[in-house]
Coordinates of C-alpha atoms in Angstrom, one line a residue:
X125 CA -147.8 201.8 57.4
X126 CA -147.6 201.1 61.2
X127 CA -149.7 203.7 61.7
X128 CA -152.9 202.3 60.5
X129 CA -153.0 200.1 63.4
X130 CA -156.4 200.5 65.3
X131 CA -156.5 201.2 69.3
X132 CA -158.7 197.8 69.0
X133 CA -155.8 195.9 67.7
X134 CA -153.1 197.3 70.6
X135 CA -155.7 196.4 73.1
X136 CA -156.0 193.0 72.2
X137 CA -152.5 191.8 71.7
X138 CA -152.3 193.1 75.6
X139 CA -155.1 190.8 75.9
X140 CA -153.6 187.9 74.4
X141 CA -150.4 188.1 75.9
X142 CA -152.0 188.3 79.1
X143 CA -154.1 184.8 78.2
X144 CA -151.1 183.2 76.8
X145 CA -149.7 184.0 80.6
X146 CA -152.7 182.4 82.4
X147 CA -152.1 179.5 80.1
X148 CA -148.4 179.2 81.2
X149 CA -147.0 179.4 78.2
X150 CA -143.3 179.3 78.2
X151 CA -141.9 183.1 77.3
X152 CA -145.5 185.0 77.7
X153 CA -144.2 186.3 80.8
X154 CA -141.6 188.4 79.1
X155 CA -143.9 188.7 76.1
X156 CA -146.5 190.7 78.2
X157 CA -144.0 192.8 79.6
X158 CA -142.6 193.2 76.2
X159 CA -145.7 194.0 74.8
X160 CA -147.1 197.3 77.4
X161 CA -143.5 198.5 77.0
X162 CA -143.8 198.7 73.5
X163 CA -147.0 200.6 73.3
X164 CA -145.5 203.1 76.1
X165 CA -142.7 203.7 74.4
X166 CA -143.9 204.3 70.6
X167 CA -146.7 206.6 72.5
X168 CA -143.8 208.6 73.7
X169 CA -141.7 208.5 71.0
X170 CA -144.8 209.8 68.7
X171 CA -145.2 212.6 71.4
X172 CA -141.6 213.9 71.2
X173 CA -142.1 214.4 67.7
X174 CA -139.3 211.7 67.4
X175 CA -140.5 209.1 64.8
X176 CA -141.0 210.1 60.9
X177 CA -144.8 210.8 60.4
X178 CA -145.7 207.2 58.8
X179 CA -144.2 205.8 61.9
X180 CA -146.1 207.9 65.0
X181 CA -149.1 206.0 67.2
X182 CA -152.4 208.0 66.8
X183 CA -152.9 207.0 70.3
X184 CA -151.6 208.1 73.4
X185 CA -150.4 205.2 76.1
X186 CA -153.5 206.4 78.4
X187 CA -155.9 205.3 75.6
X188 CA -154.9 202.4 74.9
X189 CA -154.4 201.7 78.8
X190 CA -156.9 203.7 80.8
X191 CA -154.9 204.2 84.7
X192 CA -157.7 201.4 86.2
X193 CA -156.9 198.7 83.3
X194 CA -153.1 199.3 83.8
X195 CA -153.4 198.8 87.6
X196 CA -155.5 195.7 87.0
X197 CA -152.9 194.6 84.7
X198 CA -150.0 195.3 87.7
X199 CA -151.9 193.3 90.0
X200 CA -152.3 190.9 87.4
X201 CA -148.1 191.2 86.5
X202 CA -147.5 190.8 90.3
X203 CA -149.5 187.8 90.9
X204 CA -147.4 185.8 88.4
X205 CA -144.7 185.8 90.5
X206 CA -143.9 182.7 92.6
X207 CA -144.7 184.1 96.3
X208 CA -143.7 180.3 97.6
X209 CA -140.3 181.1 96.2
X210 CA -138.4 182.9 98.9
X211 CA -135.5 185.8 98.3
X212 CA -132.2 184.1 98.1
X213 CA -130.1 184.8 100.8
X214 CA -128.0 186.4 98.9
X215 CA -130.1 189.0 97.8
X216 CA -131.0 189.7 101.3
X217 CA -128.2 190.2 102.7
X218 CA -127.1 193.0 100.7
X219 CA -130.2 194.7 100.9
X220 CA -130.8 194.5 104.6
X221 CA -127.1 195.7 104.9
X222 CA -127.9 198.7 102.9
X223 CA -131.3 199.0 105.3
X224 CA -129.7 199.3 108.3
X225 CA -127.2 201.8 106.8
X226 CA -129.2 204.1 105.8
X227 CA -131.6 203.9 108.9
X228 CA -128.5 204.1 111.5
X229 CA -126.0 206.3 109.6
X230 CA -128.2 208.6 107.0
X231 CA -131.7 208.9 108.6
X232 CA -130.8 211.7 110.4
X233 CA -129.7 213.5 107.5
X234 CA -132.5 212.9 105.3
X235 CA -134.8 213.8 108.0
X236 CA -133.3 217.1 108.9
X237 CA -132.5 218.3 105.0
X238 CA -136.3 217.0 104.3
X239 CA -137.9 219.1 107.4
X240 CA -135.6 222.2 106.1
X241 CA -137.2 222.4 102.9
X242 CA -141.0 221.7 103.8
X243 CA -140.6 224.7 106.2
X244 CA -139.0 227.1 103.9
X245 CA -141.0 229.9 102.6
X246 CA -142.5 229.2 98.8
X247 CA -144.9 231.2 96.7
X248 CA -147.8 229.7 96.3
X249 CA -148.4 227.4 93.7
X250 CA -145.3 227.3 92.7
X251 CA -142.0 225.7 93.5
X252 CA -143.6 222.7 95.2
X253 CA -141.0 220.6 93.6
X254 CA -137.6 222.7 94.6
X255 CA -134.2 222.3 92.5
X256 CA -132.1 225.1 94.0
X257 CA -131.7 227.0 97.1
X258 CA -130.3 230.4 96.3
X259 CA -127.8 232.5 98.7
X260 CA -129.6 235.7 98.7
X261 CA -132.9 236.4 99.5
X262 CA -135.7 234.5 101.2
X263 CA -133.9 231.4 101.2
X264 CA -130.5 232.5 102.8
X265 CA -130.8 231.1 106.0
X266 CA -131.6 228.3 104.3
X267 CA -128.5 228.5 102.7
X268 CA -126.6 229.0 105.1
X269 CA -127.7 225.7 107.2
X270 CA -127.2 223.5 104.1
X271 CA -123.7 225.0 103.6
X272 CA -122.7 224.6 106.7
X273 CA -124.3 221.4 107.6
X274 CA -122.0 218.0 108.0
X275 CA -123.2 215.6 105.5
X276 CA -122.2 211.5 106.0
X277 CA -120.3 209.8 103.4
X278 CA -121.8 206.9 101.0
X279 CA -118.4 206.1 100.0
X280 CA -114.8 207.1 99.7
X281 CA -115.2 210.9 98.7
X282 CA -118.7 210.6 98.1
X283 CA -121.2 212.4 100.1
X284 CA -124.5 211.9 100.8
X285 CA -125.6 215.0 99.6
X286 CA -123.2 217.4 97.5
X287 CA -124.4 220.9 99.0
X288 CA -121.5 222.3 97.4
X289 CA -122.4 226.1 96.4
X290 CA -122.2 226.9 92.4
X291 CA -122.2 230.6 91.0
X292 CA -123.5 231.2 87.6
X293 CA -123.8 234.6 85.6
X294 CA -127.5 234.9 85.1
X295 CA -129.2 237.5 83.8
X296 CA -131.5 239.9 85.6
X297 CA -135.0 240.0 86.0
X298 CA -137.4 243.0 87.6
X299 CA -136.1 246.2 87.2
X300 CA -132.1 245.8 87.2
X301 CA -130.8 245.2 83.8
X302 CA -127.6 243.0 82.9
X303 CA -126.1 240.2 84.6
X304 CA -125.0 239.2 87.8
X305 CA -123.6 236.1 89.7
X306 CA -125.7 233.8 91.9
X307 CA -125.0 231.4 93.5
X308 CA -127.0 228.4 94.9
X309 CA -127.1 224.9 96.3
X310 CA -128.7 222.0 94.5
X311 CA -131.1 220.6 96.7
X312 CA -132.3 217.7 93.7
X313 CA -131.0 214.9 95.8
X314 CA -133.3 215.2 98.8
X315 CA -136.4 213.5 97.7
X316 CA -135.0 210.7 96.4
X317 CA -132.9 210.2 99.7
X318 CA -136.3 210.2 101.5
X319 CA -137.9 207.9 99.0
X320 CA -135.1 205.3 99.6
X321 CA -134.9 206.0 103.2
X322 CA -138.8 205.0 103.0
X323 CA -138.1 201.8 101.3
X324 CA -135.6 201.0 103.2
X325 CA -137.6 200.7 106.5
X326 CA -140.7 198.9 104.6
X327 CA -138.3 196.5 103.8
X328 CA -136.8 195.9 107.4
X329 CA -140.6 196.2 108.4
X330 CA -141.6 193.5 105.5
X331 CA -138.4 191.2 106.0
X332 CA -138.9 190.5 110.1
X333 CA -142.3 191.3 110.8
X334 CA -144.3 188.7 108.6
X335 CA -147.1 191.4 108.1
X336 CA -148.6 191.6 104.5
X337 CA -148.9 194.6 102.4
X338 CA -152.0 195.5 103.7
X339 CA -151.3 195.3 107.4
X340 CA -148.0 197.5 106.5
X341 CA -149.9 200.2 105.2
X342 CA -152.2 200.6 108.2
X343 CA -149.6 200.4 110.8
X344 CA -150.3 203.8 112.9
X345 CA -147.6 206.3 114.0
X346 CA -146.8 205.0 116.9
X347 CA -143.1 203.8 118.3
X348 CA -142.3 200.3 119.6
X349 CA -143.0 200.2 123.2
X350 CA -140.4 198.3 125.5
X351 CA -141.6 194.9 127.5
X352 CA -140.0 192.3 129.0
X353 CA -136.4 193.8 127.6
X354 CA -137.9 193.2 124.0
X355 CA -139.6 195.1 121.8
X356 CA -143.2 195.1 120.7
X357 CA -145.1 196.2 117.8
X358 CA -148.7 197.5 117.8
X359 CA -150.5 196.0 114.4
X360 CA -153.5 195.6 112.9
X361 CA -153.9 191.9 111.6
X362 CA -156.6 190.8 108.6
X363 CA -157.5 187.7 108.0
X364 CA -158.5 187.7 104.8
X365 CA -157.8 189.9 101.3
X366 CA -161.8 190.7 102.0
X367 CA -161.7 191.6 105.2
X368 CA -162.9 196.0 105.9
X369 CA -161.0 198.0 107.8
X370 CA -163.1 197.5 110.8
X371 CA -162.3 193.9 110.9
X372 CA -159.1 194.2 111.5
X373 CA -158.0 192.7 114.7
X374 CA -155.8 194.5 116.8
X375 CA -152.4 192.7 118.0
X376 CA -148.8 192.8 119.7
X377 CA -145.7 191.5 118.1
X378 CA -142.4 191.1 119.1
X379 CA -139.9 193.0 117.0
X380 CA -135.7 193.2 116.6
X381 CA -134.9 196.7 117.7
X382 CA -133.7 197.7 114.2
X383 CA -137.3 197.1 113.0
X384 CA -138.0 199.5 116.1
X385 CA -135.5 201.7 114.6
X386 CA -137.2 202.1 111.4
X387 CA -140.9 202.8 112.6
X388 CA -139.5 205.8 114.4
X389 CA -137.8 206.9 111.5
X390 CA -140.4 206.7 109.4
X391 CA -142.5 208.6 112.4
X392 CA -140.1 212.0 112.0
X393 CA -139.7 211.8 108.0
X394 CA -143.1 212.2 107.6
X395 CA -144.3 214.2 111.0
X396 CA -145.2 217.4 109.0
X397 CA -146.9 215.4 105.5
X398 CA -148.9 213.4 108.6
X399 CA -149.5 216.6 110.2
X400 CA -151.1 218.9 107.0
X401 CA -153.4 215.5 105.9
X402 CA -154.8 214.7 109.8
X403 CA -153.3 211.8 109.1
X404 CA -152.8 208.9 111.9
X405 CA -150.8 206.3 109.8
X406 CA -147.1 205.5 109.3
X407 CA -146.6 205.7 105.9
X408 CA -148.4 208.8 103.8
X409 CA -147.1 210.2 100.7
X410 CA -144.0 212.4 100.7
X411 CA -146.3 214.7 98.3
X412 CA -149.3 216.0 99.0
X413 CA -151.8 215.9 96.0
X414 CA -155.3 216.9 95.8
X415 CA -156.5 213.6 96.5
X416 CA -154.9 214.3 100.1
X417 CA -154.7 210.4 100.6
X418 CA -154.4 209.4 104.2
X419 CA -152.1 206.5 103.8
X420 CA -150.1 204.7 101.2
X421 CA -151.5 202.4 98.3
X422 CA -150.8 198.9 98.8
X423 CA -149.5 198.9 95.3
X424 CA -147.3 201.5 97.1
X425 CA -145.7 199.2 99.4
X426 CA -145.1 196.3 96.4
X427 CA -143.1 199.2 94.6
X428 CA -141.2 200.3 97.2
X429 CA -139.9 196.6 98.5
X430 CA -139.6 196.1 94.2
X431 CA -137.5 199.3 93.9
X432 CA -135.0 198.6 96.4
X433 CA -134.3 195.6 96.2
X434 CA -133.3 196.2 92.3
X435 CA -131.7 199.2 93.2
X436 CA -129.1 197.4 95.5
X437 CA -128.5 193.6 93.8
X438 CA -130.5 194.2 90.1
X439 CA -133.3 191.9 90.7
X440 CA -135.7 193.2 89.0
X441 CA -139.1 191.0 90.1
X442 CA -138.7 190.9 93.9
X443 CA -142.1 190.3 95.4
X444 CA -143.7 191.5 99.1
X445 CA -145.1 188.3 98.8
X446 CA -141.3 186.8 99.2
X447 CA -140.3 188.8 101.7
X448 CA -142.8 188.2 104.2
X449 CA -141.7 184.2 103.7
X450 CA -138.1 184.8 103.2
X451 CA -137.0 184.8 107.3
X452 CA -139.2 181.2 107.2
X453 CA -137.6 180.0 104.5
X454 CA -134.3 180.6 105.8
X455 CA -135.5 178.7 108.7
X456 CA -136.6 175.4 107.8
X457 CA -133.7 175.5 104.7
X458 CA -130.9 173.6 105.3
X459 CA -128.2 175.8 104.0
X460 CA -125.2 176.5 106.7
X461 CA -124.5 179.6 105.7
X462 CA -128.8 180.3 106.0
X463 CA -128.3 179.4 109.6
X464 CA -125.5 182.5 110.2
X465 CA -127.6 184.9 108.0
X466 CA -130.8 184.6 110.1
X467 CA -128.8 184.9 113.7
X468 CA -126.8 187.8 111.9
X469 CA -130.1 189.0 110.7
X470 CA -131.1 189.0 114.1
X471 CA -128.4 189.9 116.2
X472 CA -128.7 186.8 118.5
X473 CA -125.7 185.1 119.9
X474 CA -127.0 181.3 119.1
X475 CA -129.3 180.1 116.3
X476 CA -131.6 178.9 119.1
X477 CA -132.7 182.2 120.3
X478 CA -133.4 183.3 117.4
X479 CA -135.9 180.3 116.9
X480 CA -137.3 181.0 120.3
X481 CA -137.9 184.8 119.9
X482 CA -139.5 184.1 116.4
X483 CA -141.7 181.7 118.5
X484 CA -143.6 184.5 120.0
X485 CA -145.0 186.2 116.6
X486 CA -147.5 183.9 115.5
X487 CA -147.5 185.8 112.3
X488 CA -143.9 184.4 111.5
X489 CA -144.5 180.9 112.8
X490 CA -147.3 181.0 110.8
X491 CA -145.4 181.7 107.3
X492 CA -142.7 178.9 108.7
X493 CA -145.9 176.9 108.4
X494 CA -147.6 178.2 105.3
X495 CA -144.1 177.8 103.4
X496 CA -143.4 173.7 105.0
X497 CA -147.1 173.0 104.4
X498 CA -146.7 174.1 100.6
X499 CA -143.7 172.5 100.1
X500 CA -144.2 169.4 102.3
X501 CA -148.1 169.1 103.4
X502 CA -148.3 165.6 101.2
X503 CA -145.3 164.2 102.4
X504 CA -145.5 165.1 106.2
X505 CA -149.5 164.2 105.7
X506 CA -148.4 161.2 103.9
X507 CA -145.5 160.3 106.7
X508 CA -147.9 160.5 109.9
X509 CA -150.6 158.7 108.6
X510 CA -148.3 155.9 107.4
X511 CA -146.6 156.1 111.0
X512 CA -150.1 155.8 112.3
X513 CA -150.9 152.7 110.3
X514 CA -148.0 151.3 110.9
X515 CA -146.9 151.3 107.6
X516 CA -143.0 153.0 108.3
X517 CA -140.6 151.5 110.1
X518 CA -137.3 152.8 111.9
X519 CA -136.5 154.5 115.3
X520 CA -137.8 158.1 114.4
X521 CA -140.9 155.9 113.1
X522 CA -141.5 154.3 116.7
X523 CA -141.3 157.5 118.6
X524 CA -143.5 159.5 116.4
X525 CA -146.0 156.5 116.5
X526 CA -145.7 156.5 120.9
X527 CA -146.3 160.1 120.8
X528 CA -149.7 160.0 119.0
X529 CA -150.6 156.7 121.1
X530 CA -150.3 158.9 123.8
X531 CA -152.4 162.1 122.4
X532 CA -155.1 159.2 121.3
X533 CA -154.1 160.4 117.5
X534 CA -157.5 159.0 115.5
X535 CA -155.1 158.7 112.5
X536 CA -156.5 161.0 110.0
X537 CA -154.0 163.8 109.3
X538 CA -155.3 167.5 109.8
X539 CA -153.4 170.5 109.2
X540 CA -153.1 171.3 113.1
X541 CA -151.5 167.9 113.4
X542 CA -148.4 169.6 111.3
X543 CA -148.8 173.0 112.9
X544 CA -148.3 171.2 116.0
X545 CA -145.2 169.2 115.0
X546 CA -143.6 172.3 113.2
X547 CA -144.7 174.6 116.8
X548 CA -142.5 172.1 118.6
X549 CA -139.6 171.4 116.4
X550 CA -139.7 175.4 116.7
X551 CA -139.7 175.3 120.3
X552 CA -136.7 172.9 120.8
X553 CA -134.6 175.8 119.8
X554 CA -132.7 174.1 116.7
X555 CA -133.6 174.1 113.2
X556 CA -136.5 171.8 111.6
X557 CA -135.8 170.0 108.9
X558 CA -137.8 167.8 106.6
X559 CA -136.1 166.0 103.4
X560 CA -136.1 163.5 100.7
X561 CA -133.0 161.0 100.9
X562 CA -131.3 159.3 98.6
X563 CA -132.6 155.5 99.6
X564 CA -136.1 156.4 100.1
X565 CA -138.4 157.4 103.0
X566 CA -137.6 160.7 104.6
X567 CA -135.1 162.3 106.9
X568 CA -136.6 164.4 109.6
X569 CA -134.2 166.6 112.2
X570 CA -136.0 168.5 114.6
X571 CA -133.8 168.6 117.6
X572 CA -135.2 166.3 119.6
X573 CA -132.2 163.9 120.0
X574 CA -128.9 165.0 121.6
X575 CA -127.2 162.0 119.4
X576 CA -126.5 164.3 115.7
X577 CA -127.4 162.3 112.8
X578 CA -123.9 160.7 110.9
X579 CA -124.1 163.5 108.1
X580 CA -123.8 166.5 110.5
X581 CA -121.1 164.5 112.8
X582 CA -119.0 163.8 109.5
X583 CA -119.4 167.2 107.5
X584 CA -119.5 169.4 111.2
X585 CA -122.8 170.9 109.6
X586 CA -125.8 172.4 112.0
X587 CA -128.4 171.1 109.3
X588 CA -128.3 167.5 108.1
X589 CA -126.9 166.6 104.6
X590 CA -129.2 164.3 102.5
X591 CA -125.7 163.7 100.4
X592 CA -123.8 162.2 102.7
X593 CA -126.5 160.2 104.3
X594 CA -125.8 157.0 106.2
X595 CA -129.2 155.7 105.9
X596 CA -127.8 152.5 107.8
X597 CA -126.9 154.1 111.1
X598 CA -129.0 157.1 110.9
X599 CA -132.1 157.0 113.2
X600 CA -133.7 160.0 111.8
X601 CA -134.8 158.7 109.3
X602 CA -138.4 157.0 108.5
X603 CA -138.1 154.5 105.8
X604 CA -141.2 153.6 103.7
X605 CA -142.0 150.8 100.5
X606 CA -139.0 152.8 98.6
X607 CA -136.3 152.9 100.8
X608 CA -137.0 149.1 102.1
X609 CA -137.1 148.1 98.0
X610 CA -133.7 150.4 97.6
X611 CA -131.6 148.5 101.0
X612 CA -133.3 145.3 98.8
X613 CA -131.5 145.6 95.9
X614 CA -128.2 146.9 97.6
X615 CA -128.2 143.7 99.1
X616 CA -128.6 141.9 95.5
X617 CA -126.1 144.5 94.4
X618 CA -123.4 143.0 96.4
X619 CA -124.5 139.9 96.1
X620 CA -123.7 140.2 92.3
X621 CA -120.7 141.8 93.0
X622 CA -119.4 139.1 95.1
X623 CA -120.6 136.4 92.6
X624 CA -118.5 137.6 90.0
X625 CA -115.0 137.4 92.1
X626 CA -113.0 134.5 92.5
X627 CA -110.6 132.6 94.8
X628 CA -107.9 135.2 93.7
X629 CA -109.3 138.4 94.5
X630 CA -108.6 140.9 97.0
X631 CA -109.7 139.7 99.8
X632 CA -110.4 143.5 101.6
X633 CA -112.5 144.0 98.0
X634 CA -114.2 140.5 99.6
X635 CA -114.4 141.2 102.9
X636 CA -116.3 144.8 101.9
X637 CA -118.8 143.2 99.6
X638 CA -120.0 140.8 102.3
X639 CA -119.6 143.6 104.6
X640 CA -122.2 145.7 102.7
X641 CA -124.6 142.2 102.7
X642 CA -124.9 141.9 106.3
X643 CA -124.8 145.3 107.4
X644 CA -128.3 146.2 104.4
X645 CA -129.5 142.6 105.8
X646 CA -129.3 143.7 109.7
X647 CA -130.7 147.1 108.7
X648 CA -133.9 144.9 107.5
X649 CA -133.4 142.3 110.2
X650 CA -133.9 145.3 112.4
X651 CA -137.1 147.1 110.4
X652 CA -138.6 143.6 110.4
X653 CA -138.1 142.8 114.0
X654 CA -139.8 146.2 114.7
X655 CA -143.1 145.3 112.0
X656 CA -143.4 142.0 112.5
X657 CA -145.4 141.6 109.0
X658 CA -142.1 142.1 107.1
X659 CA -140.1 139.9 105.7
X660 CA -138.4 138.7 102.7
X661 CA -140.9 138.2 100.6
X662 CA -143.3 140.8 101.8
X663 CA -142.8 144.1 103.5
X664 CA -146.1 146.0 104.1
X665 CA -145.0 149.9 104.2
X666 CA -146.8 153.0 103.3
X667 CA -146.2 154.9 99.7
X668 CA -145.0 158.6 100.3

C-alpha cells in the first residue's frame, strides 16, 4: 500500500526533481513543484482524517520538509526563474493601476479601520486575531465608528469593506439563561486589505526605484524629502548579496511622487506595530510574534511583489528580480506602445524627460545597463572593436570610429566603454536602441541624428523597425562580413532575375531589376570608397 513508503523515499524524489531542474531538463520545473505539492497535500489529507487508513502518510509535511530545507528549497524555486526576462508590459500596467488605486483612493481607509482595531481593548491572550465587533459592550464605540464610517467603493455596489451590522439569536453565557439577539460587524476583511495595501506600495517601490529585495527591506521610516521640485529617497545601497549590514552605503535617489506616496503610507499603516517592536524600518510585520522581528524577511518582500501581481493579472511566477529590470527593459525595447507606458508610468509629458529624470538614479541606469549588457555585451563588444579595427563600414561606422580617435580609444573593449555609450544615448533624451537587421550588421538609434532612420519616417514609429528596414538609405546602421555578403547576392539576385527576361517583357519589371543592381552596387561602391581594402573580390569586415 501507499503507505509503506519511507520518509527516506519522499525526501529523495524532492531531491531528484530538484537535480533533474539543475540539469534543465524540460518539465522538471513543474515536476518539482508537483512533487512538494503532493507530499503537502496527502500530509493534510492524512491529518483531516480524510483518506481510507491504507492510503494516510505516516508523516507529517514538516518531517519530510523541516521549515530551513523548505526555505532553501524557495530560494532554490525562485532562482529558476529568468530574472533577465522582464514583466510584460502588459502585466504591469494592470498592476501598477491597481497600486496606485489603492494607495490614492483606499489607503486612508485601511489605515484608519487598521489603527481602530490595534487600539481597541482585548483580553489578554486572546482575540489577537479579531472576527467580529459586537454592539454592546467594550467594543461599542468601536461599533459605532465602523457603522458610521464612509467606506470607498471597489466597484459598482461593492464596497471596500461591508461593515453592514448582522443580528443573530445566540445563546447566553454567565449568569443569564436563554437567548438573546446580538448584533455585530464583521471586521475579517481588514487584515487582508492591509496586506494588499502593503504589497501594493512594495511593488510601486520595487517597479521605479531599481532597489533589490534587500535594500527594500532596510529602507527606514522616513518620508521623501522635497529638492530641486523632485523628490528624493533616502536608501541604503549593497553591493554585493555578502555584504553586512554595516556595509551598506548610504544614498539619495530621485523618486516619482507616487513612490513618495507609498513610503508614507506604509509609514502610518504600520506606526503602532513599529512603535511596540522599537522598530526604525519601513516594513515590519503586521503581527507581532514572539520572535518580535524588527523588519521584514527578504523572502517577505519576493512574496509580496509574487502575491500581487497574481492576484491582479494570474501570473503566477512573477519575480522581484523582474521588477527591478522591468522600467529598463521598457526602455531600451522597441515597442511603441512601451514608449507611452513608461511616460504614463511616470507622469511625464514627453518620453525625453522621463529618460532624463531616470538619468539621475544610478541604480536604474545601472539595470538599463545590466539588462543591454546581458542581452547585447557580445555584439556591442563585438561592434566597437570591429569599428576600431576598421573592420565595419557605413556612416554610423565612421562617426563611432572619429569619436574614439578622439578619446584615444586603445581598441580593446571594456565594459565602461558600453556604460559610457548606453550613459549617453540615455542622456540625449530619446530611446536607445540596439538590433539585429534583416541584411546583416546592426541597427543602432540612439538619438544622435535629427534625420529619423526610413523605418520610423514610413511607419511614424518613435523606435526604429528592423522589418521595414531600408538598409540601402539607412545610415544607422553598421554593416559587417554578413550584411556586405547579403547586398552581394541581392545583386546576383537581380542579376538572375534580369537574365531570365526577354526582349518582350515589361519593361517597368526591367527597369526595377536593374534598378535594384545599381542601387546594392552604389551601396558597396559607397562602403568600398569608405575602406579602401574592399572590393569585389575581397571585402575585409569584422564577424559579429
Amino acid at each position: 500500500m501507499l503507505s509503506n513508503i519511507t520518509l527516506e523515499q519522499c525526501q529523495n524524489y524532492i531531491e531528484k526533481c530538484k537535480t533533474l531542474c539543475e540539469s534543465n531538463v524540460k518539465g522538471a520545473v513543474f515536476k518539482f513543484d508537483s512533487a512538494i505539492t503532493f507530499f503537502d497535500q496527502w500530509a493534510e489529507l492524512t491529518e483531516r482524517g480524510l483518506l481510507p487508513v491504507g492510503f494516510r502518510l505516516e508523516y507529517d509535511k514538516h518531517s519530510i520538509l523541516s521549515k530551513d530545507k523548505r526555505s532553501e528549497l524557495y530560494n532554490f524555486r525562485e532562482s529558476l526563474i529568468d530574472s533577465w526576462s522582464p514583466l510584460e508590459a502588459e502585466v504591469i500596467k494592470p498592476v501598477f493601476d491597481e497600486s496606485v488605486r489603492y494607495i490614492r483612493e483606499f489607503a486612508p481607509t485601511i489605515i484608519s479601520c487598521s489603527d481602530l482595531l490595534n487600539a481597541r481593548d482585548r483580553n489578554s491572550g486572546k482575540e489577537q486575531t479579531p472576527v467580529q465587533v459586537r454592539k454592546d459592550g467594550r467594543t461599542k464605540e468601536l461599533f459605532k465608528t465602523l457603522r458610521n464610517m464612509s467606506i470607498p467603493e471597489l466597484s459598482d455596489g461593492i464596497k471596500l469593506f461591508n461593515f453592514t451590522p448582522i443580528t443573530q439569536r445566540v445563546k447566553s453565557g454567565g449568569y443569564a439563561c436563554g437567548w438573546q439577539d446580538r448584533t455585530t460587524i464583521e471586521i475579517g476583511e481588514v487584515r487582508p486589505a492591509v496586506i494588499k495595501l502593503k504589497r501594493c506600495c512594495v511593488f510601486i517601490i520595487g517597479l521605479f526605484t531599481g532597489l533589490r529585495r534587500r535594500e527594500i527591506a532596510a529602507l527606514l521610516a522616513k518620508p521623501a524629502h522635497k529638492r530641486n521640485d523632485s523628490m528624493y529617497l533616502d536608501i541604503v545601497r549593497f553591493k554585493t548579496a555578502s555584504d553586512s549590514d554595516e556595509e551598506g552605503e548610504a544614498d539619495t535617489i530621485p523618486v516619482p511622487d507616487i513612490v513618495a506616496e507609498a513610503i508614507d503610507v506604509l509609514i502610518k499603516l504600520f506606526a503602532d506595530n513599529r512603535k511596540e517592536l522599537n522598530s526604525e524600518y519601513l516594513l515590519v510585520t503586521d503581527i507581532i510574534t514572539r520572535k518580535r522581528f524588527e523588519k521584514v524577511k527578504i523572502s517577505t518582500i519576493s512574496k509580496d511583489i509574487q502575491g500581487l501581481v497574481e492576484e491582479v493579472t494570474g501570473k503566477s511566477d512573477a519575480s522581484p528580480h523582474q521588477l527591478r529590470k522591468s522600467i529598463a527593459w521598457l526602455l531600451i525595447s522597441r515597442s511603441e506602445s512601451n514608449v507611452d507606458l513608461i511616460r504614463q508610468l511616470f507622469g511625464h509629458k514627453s518620453y525625453g524627460m522621463t529618460l532624463r529624470y531616470i538619468m539621475r538614479n544610478d541604480l536604474m541606469v545601472a539595470s538599463v545597463i545590466e539588462l543591454i549588457e546581458h542581452n547585447y555585451t557580445e555584439e556591442l563588444k563585438d561592434i566597437f572593436e570591429a569599428i576600431s579595427n576598421n573592420k565595419t563600414s557605413g556612416e554610423l561606422s565612421d562617426k563611432i570610429k572619429k569619436r574614439m580617435e578622439v578619446q584615444q580609444y586603445k581598441g580593446q573593449v571594456l565594459a565602461t566603454d558600453i556604460e559610457t555609450y548606453v550613459r549617453e544615448s540615455l542622456q540625449a533624451g530619446v530611446p536607445l536602441f540596439v538590433s539585429r537587421v534583416p541584411i546583416g550588421g546592426f541597427c543602432m538609434k540612439s538619438g544622435e541624428e535629427d534625420t529619423p532612420p526610413p523605418c520610423m519616417a514610413k511607419t511614424g514609429s518613435g523606435m526604429p523597425k528592423v522589418e521595414f528596414c531600408d538598409y540601402k538609405r539607412c545610415k544607422h546602421l553598421i554593416y559587417n562580413e554578413e550584411s556586405v555578403s547579403n547586398i552581394q547576392s541581392q545583386i546576383r539576385y537581380y542579376q538572375q532575375k534580369l537574365s531570365y527576361l526577354d526582349e518582350s517583357s515589361n519593361e517597368s519589371v526591367v527597369a526595377h531589376y536593374e534598378n535594384e543592381i545599381l542601387e546594392h552596387q552604389e551601396l558597396l561602391k559607397r562602403l568600398g570608397s569608405q575602406k579602401p581594402v574592399f572590393d569585389d573580390a575581397e571585402l575585409t569586415v569584422g564577424a559579429v
